[in-house]
Amino acid sequence: MSEVVVTRPDPRTALMARLLRLLRWRVWVVEKLQPTEWQLTLAWAAVAGFLGALASQGFRRGADLIHHALTGSDSGIVDSFRALPVPVRVVLPAFGGLLAGAILLAGKRIAPGQSSTDYMEAILIGNGRVPVRSSLVKSTAALFSIASGGSIGREGPMVQLSAVLASWVGRWREFSRQRLRLLVACGAAAGIASAYNAPIAGSFFVAEIILGTIAMESLGPLVVAAVAATLTTRGLSDAHTLYQVPPFTLHSAWEMGPYIVLGMLAGTVAPLFLRSLRSAEHVFAQSGLPVMARLAVGGLIVGVLAAGVPEVCGNGYSVVVSILNGGLGWKMLLLVFACKWLATAASFGSGAPGGAFTPTLFMGASFGFLFGHAVHAIWPSAAIDPQPFALVGMGAFLSAATQAPVMAVIMLFEMTLSYDIILPLMLCAVIAYYAARGLSAGSLYSESLEKKAAAEPEPMRGPGAVRDLMKANPPAVKLTARFDEVARLFLDASFGNLYVVDDFGRFIGAVSLNDIKPYLSDPEIAAHVIASDLVREDFASVAPDQTLAEALRSFAQYDGQRLPVVEKVDTKLVGSLAKNDLLLAVAEQAQARHLTKS
Amino acid sequence: METLQKLFVEPDAVIANLRAATGEEAIQRLYEAVSTRPSVKDGEVLLSDLRLRYQLSTECPAKDLAVPHARTAGVDSVVLAVGRAATPIAFDPEHPAVQMVFLVATPRPQVTEYLAIVSLISRVWRHAASRAALLAAADEKALRAALAAGVEAVME
């Protein structure tokens, strides 16, 4: 039996022992729960998803409330307009435009000088900062233009609001520029997922159209945000499959022939549709009208069209449902198609805040249905039913307009849950994409983004060197720092390695949490071990002027999440570089190269 | 861990009557005792690093125990020298009566080995019977036996 002498420790030793015991438990807890930077990114992506869904639901309810206040009806926009007297149909969208314009004008006083609110711009060519006040002003204006019957999508502002919240959260958490932009992208994915009840499409929309990559570094957080948003939306509302469609059967391979033609035609018409929107924008801009008058005129055009064809109002959702279920004859649809085109150009061109995504779906559905009907008239066995052509037309038109065929296929599949349609849909989407690219290099989003990028007085330069990405003032200790100070800093910094510098701030090496962990309960060690005893001098580092590719090579030889950034000449520790930020920046560079080439 | 225990049982040098008035002298004596060992590839570097560390901060985990140490390029593998003071050593201003000195030198990359041996020394010293045996050992042989017994006791 061993004897143990019981002596009363001096107060300082007792205090140290108590502190170390506490630290040991805290390190244990932190280590067990300590998330890596990737896990943290995923967690914040989920938060962005949740908040995005709340924002989307809030906007949806807000639009319904204002719609009820303006029309006295709880029905959809098209049904409400049908029930209104003709003079009201004419005036209401103009009145809504006037109100939206007034809000935008007032907003300029509330948020003067704030930069662009466009979330895509913030992700692609900006720094991830989406101004909150001007975004709220724009969204409020959108509520009026949408609720008063404007031929514009309400999903755009929902996505915008979701992205704003994500940007706000990222700024609050002081995210690096790369992580902030990724979080805004997560917000956008969440907005799309909750707007269309389509989490896969939400993720791929942002990955394919905005980020231009489906690398897991960005796709993973997008998926998490989209799933969180969809779950929240389903919890808060009766979210369901957006378009209920009748079953579709492909009777023979020959039926693919008309679909190939549909793909080519959709790929030709979609760029024309986009061009018409831009032309309308140009005409309104050239008119010199003040914003209120411009929006009122845009609304008035919609109102005049709605007097005869109320189907032009709103985003076109209810009309698409009707087309897909055979509720509209081809003559009527031809009229609606032409009027809706004009109405969308008027709303979009006048600057009515809202999105053009859902109206694009409408154009595709009607175009596909009309094409299917024509084929049926000429060759009945090749198009037994024109409704599947409407469905495939939506996908093809979307693919051509957004130049994102993968997203288009996934979105159509997710919105209809019709797997039978997948073969013609895939083929048609790809053909439409190539046809559209042959005619025009721009997509629904790329053109305005390119203009904005060119108009930037000081274009945002992508990170070219480690210096651009590093985080300054990383936690570090001096060589003489005592063991308890080292342990305490580990808890505060939640990193696996703590940098050690000399009295002149020169980098010496790093203390690894793994090395000291077993000795946290040893008061004697704590009493006389200092950072100098623990530092590993062979710790990898990168220099601030190294390229990202060189830094990536350094990370390839190092199994950690963060490297110290050390000046080459005087070996001073100037910052730390997170692997997460580096990978995101490299992915962005690849995207930028791709854009430059195209 | 086994290697370290073995090293503790068979240190590179054991001085039963270490004569030194200060910490620097104690370090010098113990260094001299191990400087010719095969593990020591550069004695000057070892001594310099030991002195450098001595100047940085206290090396006494207890009021009567000193563990001068260095992670140094001067050794190939862990080196341990043990000295029991003939008369209490004024190791540093805060520790005027050190009775036992363990000199530890480890190769630079071996952080965990360094911590392990320092921890082992502390535990043996905390163990009252072992500590008493170390202080009462009549000669070098008895001191080596006390070290072996001390390691065995704390490993039980």
Short mmCIF file of C-alpha atoms in Angstrom, two decimals, chain B residues 35-156:
data_model
loop_
_atom_site.label_atom_id
_atom_site.label_comp_id
_atom_site.label_asym_id
_atom_site.label_seq_id
_atom_site.Cartn_x
_atom_site.Cartn_y
_atom_site.Cartn_z
CA SER B 35 27.83 15.24 -21.28
CA THR B 36 29.75 12.17 -22.41
CA ARG B 37 26.67 9.98 -22.83
CA PRO B 38 26.05 8.72 -26.38
CA SER B 39 22.63 10.46 -26.48
CA VAL B 40 24.36 13.83 -26.14
CA LYS B 41 25.49 14.80 -29.61
CA ASP B 42 26.33 18.43 -28.88
CA GLY B 43 27.14 19.20 -25.28
CA GLU B 44 27.57 22.93 -25.84
CA VAL B 45 24.15 23.30 -27.37
CA LEU B 46 22.64 21.24 -24.57
CA LEU B 47 24.22 23.36 -21.86
CA SER B 48 23.34 26.57 -23.62
CA ASP B 49 19.71 25.52 -23.99
CA LEU B 50 19.53 24.42 -20.35
CA ARG B 51 20.84 27.80 -19.23
CA LEU B 52 18.52 29.66 -21.56
CA ARG B 53 15.50 27.84 -20.19
CA TYR B 54 16.69 28.38 -16.62
CA GLN B 55 16.69 32.14 -17.25
CA LEU B 56 13.21 32.19 -18.76
CA SER B 57 11.10 31.02 -15.83
CA THR B 58 11.09 28.86 -12.71
CA GLU B 59 11.80 25.16 -13.11
CA CYS B 60 10.62 24.07 -9.69
CA PRO B 61 7.34 22.19 -9.59
CA ALA B 62 7.60 21.97 -5.77
CA LYS B 63 9.43 23.96 -3.11
CA ASP B 64 12.11 21.29 -2.64
CA LEU B 65 12.23 19.91 -6.19
CA ALA B 66 13.83 21.37 -9.32
CA VAL B 67 13.49 20.01 -12.82
CA PRO B 68 15.84 21.99 -15.07
CA HIS B 69 15.01 21.02 -18.58
CA ALA B 70 15.42 21.82 -22.22
CA ARG B 71 14.06 20.65 -25.53
CA THR B 72 17.25 20.83 -27.44
CA ALA B 73 19.04 19.90 -30.62
CA GLY B 74 21.95 18.85 -28.42
CA VAL B 75 20.51 15.37 -27.72
CA ASP B 76 19.32 12.46 -29.88
CA SER B 77 17.03 10.94 -27.29
CA VAL B 78 15.73 11.78 -23.84
CA VAL B 79 18.50 12.31 -21.26
CA LEU B 80 17.87 12.21 -17.52
CA ALA B 81 20.27 13.07 -14.71
CA VAL B 82 19.28 12.91 -11.05
CA GLY B 83 21.01 14.68 -8.22
CA ARG B 84 20.20 14.74 -4.54
CA ALA B 85 21.52 17.83 -2.86
CA ALA B 86 24.13 17.34 -0.18
CA THR B 87 22.87 20.58 1.31
CA PRO B 88 19.75 22.48 0.17
CA ILE B 89 20.33 24.42 -3.04
CA ALA B 90 19.13 27.99 -3.57
CA PHE B 91 17.88 27.04 -7.03
CA ASP B 92 16.18 30.35 -7.75
CA PRO B 93 14.98 33.27 -5.62
CA GLU B 94 11.62 31.62 -5.00
CA HIS B 95 13.05 28.19 -4.22
CA PRO B 96 15.89 28.60 -1.71
CA ALA B 97 15.95 25.02 -0.38
CA VAL B 98 15.78 22.52 -3.20
CA GLN B 99 16.72 18.98 -2.17
CA MET B 100 16.33 17.06 -5.38
CA VAL B 101 17.23 18.00 -8.93
CA PHE B 102 16.16 16.12 -12.08
CA LEU B 103 17.80 17.35 -15.26
CA VAL B 104 15.78 16.47 -18.36
CA ALA B 105 16.80 17.03 -21.96
CA THR B 106 14.65 15.93 -24.87
CA PRO B 107 15.09 16.30 -28.62
CA ARG B 108 13.22 19.40 -29.89
CA PRO B 109 10.30 17.63 -31.59
CA GLN B 110 9.53 15.42 -28.55
CA VAL B 111 7.02 17.63 -26.72
CA THR B 112 4.86 14.84 -25.40
CA GLU B 113 7.83 12.81 -24.17
CA TYR B 114 9.08 15.86 -22.35
CA LEU B 115 5.72 16.41 -20.66
CA ALA B 116 5.43 12.73 -19.82
CA ILE B 117 8.77 12.56 -18.01
CA VAL B 118 8.17 15.84 -16.15
CA SER B 119 4.78 14.55 -15.09
CA LEU B 120 6.31 11.26 -13.93
CA ILE B 121 8.91 13.09 -11.85
CA SER B 122 6.18 15.20 -10.24
CA ARG B 123 4.09 12.18 -9.40
CA VAL B 124 6.99 10.29 -7.83
CA TRP B 125 7.86 13.34 -5.79
CA ARG B 126 4.25 13.78 -4.69
CA HIS B 127 4.22 10.18 -3.47
CA ALA B 128 5.31 10.57 0.14
CA ALA B 129 7.01 7.21 0.64
CA SER B 130 8.98 7.49 -2.58
CA ARG B 131 9.96 11.01 -1.76
CA ALA B 132 11.16 9.92 1.70
CA ALA B 133 13.09 7.01 0.20
CA LEU B 134 14.80 9.29 -2.31
CA LEU B 135 15.82 11.72 0.39
CA ALA B 136 17.01 8.94 2.73
CA ALA B 137 19.01 6.89 0.18
CA ALA B 138 22.52 6.37 1.52
CA ASP B 139 24.36 6.22 -1.79
CA GLU B 140 23.98 6.18 -5.56
CA LYS B 141 22.88 2.54 -5.58
CA ALA B 142 20.20 3.19 -2.98
CA LEU B 143 19.08 6.28 -4.86
CA ARG B 144 18.68 4.28 -8.07
CA ALA B 145 16.69 1.67 -6.14
CA ALA B 146 14.50 4.40 -4.66
CA LEU B 147 13.85 5.80 -8.14
CA ALA B 148 12.83 2.37 -9.42
CA ALA B 149 10.58 1.81 -6.43
CA GLY B 150 9.08 5.27 -6.84
CA VAL B 151 8.11 4.65 -10.45
CA GLU B 152 6.66 1.28 -9.53
CA ALA B 153 4.65 2.85 -6.71
CA VAL B 154 3.05 5.56 -8.83
CA MET B 155 2.33 3.12 -11.62
CA GLU B 156 0.37 0.77 -9.36
#
